[in-house]
CSV table of C-alpha atoms in Angstrom, one decimal:
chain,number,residue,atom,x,y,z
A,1,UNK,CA,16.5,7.0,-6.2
A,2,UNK,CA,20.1,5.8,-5.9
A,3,UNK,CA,21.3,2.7,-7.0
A,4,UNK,CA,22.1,-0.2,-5.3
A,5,UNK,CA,25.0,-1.9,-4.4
A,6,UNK,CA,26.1,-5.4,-5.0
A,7,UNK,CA,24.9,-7.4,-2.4
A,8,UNK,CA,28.6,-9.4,-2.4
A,9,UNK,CA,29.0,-5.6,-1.3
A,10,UNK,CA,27.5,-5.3,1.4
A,11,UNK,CA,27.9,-5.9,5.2
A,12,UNK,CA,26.0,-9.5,6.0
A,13,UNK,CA,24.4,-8.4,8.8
A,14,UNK,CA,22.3,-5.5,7.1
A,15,UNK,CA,22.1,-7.7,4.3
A,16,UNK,CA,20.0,-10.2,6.0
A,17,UNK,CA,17.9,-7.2,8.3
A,18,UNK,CA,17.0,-6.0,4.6
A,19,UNK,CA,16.1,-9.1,3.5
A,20,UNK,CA,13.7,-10.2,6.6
A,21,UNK,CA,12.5,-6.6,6.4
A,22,UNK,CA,11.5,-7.6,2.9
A,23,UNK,CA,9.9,-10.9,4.2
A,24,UNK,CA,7.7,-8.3,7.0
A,25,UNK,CA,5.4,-7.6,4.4
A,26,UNK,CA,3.9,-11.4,3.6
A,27,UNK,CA,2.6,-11.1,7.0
A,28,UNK,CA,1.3,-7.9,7.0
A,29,UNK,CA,-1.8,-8.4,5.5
A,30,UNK,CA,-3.8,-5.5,5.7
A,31,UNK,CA,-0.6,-3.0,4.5
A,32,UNK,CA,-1.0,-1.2,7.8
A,33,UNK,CA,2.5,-0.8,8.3
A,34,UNK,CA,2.2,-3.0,11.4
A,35,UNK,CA,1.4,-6.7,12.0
A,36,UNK,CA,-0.8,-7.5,14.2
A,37,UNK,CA,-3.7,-10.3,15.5
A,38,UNK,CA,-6.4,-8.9,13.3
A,39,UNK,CA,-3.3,-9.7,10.0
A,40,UNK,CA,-3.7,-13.5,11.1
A,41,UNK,CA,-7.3,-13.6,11.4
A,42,UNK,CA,-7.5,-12.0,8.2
A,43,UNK,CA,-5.1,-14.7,6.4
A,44,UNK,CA,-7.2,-17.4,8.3
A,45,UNK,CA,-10.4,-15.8,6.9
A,46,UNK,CA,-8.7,-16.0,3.6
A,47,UNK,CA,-8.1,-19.5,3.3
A,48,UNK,CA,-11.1,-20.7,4.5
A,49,UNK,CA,-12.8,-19.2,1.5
A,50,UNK,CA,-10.4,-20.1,-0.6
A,51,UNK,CA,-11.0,-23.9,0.2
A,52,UNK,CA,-14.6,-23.4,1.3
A,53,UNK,CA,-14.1,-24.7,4.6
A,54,UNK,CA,-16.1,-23.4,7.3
A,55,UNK,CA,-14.6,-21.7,10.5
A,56,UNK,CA,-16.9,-23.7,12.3
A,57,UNK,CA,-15.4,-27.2,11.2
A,58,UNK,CA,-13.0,-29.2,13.1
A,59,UNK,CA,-10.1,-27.8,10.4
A,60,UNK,CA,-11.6,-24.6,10.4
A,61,UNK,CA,-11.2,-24.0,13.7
A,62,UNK,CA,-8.1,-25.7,13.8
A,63,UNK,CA,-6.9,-23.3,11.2
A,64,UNK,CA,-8.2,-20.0,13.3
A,65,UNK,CA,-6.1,-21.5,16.7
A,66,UNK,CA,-3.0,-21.9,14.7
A,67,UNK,CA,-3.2,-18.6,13.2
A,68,UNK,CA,-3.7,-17.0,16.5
A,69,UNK,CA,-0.7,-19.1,18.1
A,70,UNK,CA,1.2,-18.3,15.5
A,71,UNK,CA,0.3,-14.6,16.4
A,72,UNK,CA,1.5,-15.0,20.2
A,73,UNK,CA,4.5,-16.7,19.0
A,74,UNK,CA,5.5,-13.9,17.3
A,75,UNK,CA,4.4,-10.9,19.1
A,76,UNK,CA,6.1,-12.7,22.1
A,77,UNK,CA,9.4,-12.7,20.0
A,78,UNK,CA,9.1,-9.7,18.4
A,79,UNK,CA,6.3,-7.2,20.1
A,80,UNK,CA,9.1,-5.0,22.7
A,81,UNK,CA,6.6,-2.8,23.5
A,82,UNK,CA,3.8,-4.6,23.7
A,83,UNK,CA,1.1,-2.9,21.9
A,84,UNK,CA,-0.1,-5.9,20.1
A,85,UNK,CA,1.2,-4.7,17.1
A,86,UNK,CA,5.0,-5.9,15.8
A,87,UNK,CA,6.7,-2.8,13.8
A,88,UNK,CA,9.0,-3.4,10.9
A,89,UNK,CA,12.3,-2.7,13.0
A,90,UNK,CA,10.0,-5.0,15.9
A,91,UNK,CA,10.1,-7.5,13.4
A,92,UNK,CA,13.4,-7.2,11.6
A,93,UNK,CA,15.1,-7.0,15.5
A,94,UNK,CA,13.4,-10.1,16.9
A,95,UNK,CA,14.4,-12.2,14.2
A,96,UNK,CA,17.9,-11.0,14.2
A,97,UNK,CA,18.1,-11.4,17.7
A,98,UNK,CA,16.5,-14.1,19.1
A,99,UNK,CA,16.1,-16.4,15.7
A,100,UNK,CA,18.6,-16.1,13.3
A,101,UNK,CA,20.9,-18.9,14.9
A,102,UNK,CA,17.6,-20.7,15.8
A,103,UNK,CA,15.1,-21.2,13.0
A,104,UNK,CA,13.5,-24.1,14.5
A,105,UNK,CA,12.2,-21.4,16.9
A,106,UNK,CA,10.1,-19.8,14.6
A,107,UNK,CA,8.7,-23.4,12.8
A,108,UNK,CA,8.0,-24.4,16.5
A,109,UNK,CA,5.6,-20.7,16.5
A,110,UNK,CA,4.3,-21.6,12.9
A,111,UNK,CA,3.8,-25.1,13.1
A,112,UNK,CA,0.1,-25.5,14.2
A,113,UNK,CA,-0.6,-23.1,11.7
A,114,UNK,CA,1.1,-24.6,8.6
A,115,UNK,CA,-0.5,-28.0,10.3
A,116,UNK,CA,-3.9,-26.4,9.5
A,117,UNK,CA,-3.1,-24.9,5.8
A,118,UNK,CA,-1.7,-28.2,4.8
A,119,UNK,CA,-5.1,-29.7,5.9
A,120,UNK,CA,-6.3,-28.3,3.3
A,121,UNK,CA,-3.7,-27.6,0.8
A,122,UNK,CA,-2.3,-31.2,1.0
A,123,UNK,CA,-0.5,-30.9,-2.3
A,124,UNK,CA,1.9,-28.8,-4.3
A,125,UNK,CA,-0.9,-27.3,-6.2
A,126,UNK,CA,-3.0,-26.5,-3.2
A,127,UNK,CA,-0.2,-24.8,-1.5
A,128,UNK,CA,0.2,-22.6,-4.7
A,129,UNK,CA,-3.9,-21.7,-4.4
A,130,UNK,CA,-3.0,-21.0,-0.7
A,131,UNK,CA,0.0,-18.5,-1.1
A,132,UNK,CA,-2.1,-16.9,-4.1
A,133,UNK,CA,-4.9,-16.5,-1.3
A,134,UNK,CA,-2.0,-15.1,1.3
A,135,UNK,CA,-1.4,-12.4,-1.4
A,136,UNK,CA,2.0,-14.0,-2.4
A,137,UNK,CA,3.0,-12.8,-6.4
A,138,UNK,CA,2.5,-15.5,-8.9
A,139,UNK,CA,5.3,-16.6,-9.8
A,140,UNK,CA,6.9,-17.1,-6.2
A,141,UNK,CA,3.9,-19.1,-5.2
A,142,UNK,CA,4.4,-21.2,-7.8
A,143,UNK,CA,8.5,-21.6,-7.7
A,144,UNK,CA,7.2,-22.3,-4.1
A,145,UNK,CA,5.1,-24.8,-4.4
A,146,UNK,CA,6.9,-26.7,-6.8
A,147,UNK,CA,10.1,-26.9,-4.9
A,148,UNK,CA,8.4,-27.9,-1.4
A,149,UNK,CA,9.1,-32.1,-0.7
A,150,UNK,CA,6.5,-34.5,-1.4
A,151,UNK,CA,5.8,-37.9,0.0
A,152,UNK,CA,5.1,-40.9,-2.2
A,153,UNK,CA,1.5,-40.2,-1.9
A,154,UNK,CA,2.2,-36.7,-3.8
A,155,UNK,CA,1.3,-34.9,-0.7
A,156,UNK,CA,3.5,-31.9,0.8
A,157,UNK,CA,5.9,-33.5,3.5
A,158,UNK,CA,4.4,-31.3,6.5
A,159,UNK,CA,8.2,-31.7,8.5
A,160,UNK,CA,9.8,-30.8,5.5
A,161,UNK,CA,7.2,-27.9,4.5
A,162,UNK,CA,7.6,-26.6,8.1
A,163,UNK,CA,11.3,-26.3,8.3
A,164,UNK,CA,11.6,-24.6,4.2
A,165,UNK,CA,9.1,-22.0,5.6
A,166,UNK,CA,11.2,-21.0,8.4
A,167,UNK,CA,14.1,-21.1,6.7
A,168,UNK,CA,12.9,-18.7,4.6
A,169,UNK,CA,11.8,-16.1,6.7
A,170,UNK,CA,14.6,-16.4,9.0
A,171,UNK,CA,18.1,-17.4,7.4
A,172,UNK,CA,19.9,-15.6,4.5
């Protein structure tokens, strides 16, 4: 394996289409390589168990339709040869191309979907037991967590919550 160079090294472009590459694999749920409806739907399923909230409750189902808008938002941005499944280099070019500049474009695609997990996960700590659920490491759902905004009522700030999430997948 050859080492690294210093990221101060390093072109900013393919800095930041390493980095979102990185990002890929929080959504690829199943470690197919690919992500796809079926990733969503899994990550839905997830977190219903986790909060033991049944798919056919009004936030259950509220949960399942954001998860699969958040799917069409982003096989729409990112899916260029639309086999319903979004590539690595799908993924890493549609957010270079079309959301980099724009990261409000992406929180308008994951909105109803964050919506529905904070639902649930109102607070700090129930976001941390919904990242652990996503498959998210330890320790980054807990730095996580305890950085997100709360309001007075020590629940997450869901405009706040919204915008750090798509900051994070899609600016350096």
């Amino acid at each position: 394996m050859e080492p690294m160079e210093p990221e101060q090294d390093q072109d900013p472009g393919q800095l930041y289409q390493r980095r979102i590459a990185r990002r890929f694999s929080a959504f690829d749920q199943d470690g197919d390589g690919t992500i796809s409806r079926e990733d969503f739907s899994t990550a839905a399923k997830r977190l219903l168990t986790e909060f033991e909230v049944s798919f056919r409750s009004d936030r259950g189902q509220a949960l399942c339709d954001g998860a699969e808008a958040f799917w069409q938002g982003m096989a729409g941005i990112a899916d260029v040869d639309g086999d319903q499944r979004v590539s690595r280099e799908e993924f890493v070019g549609g957010a270079v191309k079309r959301l980099h500049d724009h990261p409000e474009r992406f929180a308008e695609i994951a909105r109803p979907f964050l919506h529905a997990v904070l639902a649930m996960a109102a607070t700090p700590a129930g976001v941390e037991r919904a990242l652990l659920a996503l498959g998210v490491d330890p320790e980054s759902a807990a730095l996580s967590a305890r950085t997100l905004p709360t309001l007075a009522s020590g629940q997450v700030d869901e405009a706040a919550a919204v915008t750090a999430f798509a900051h994070y997948f899609m600016t350096e």
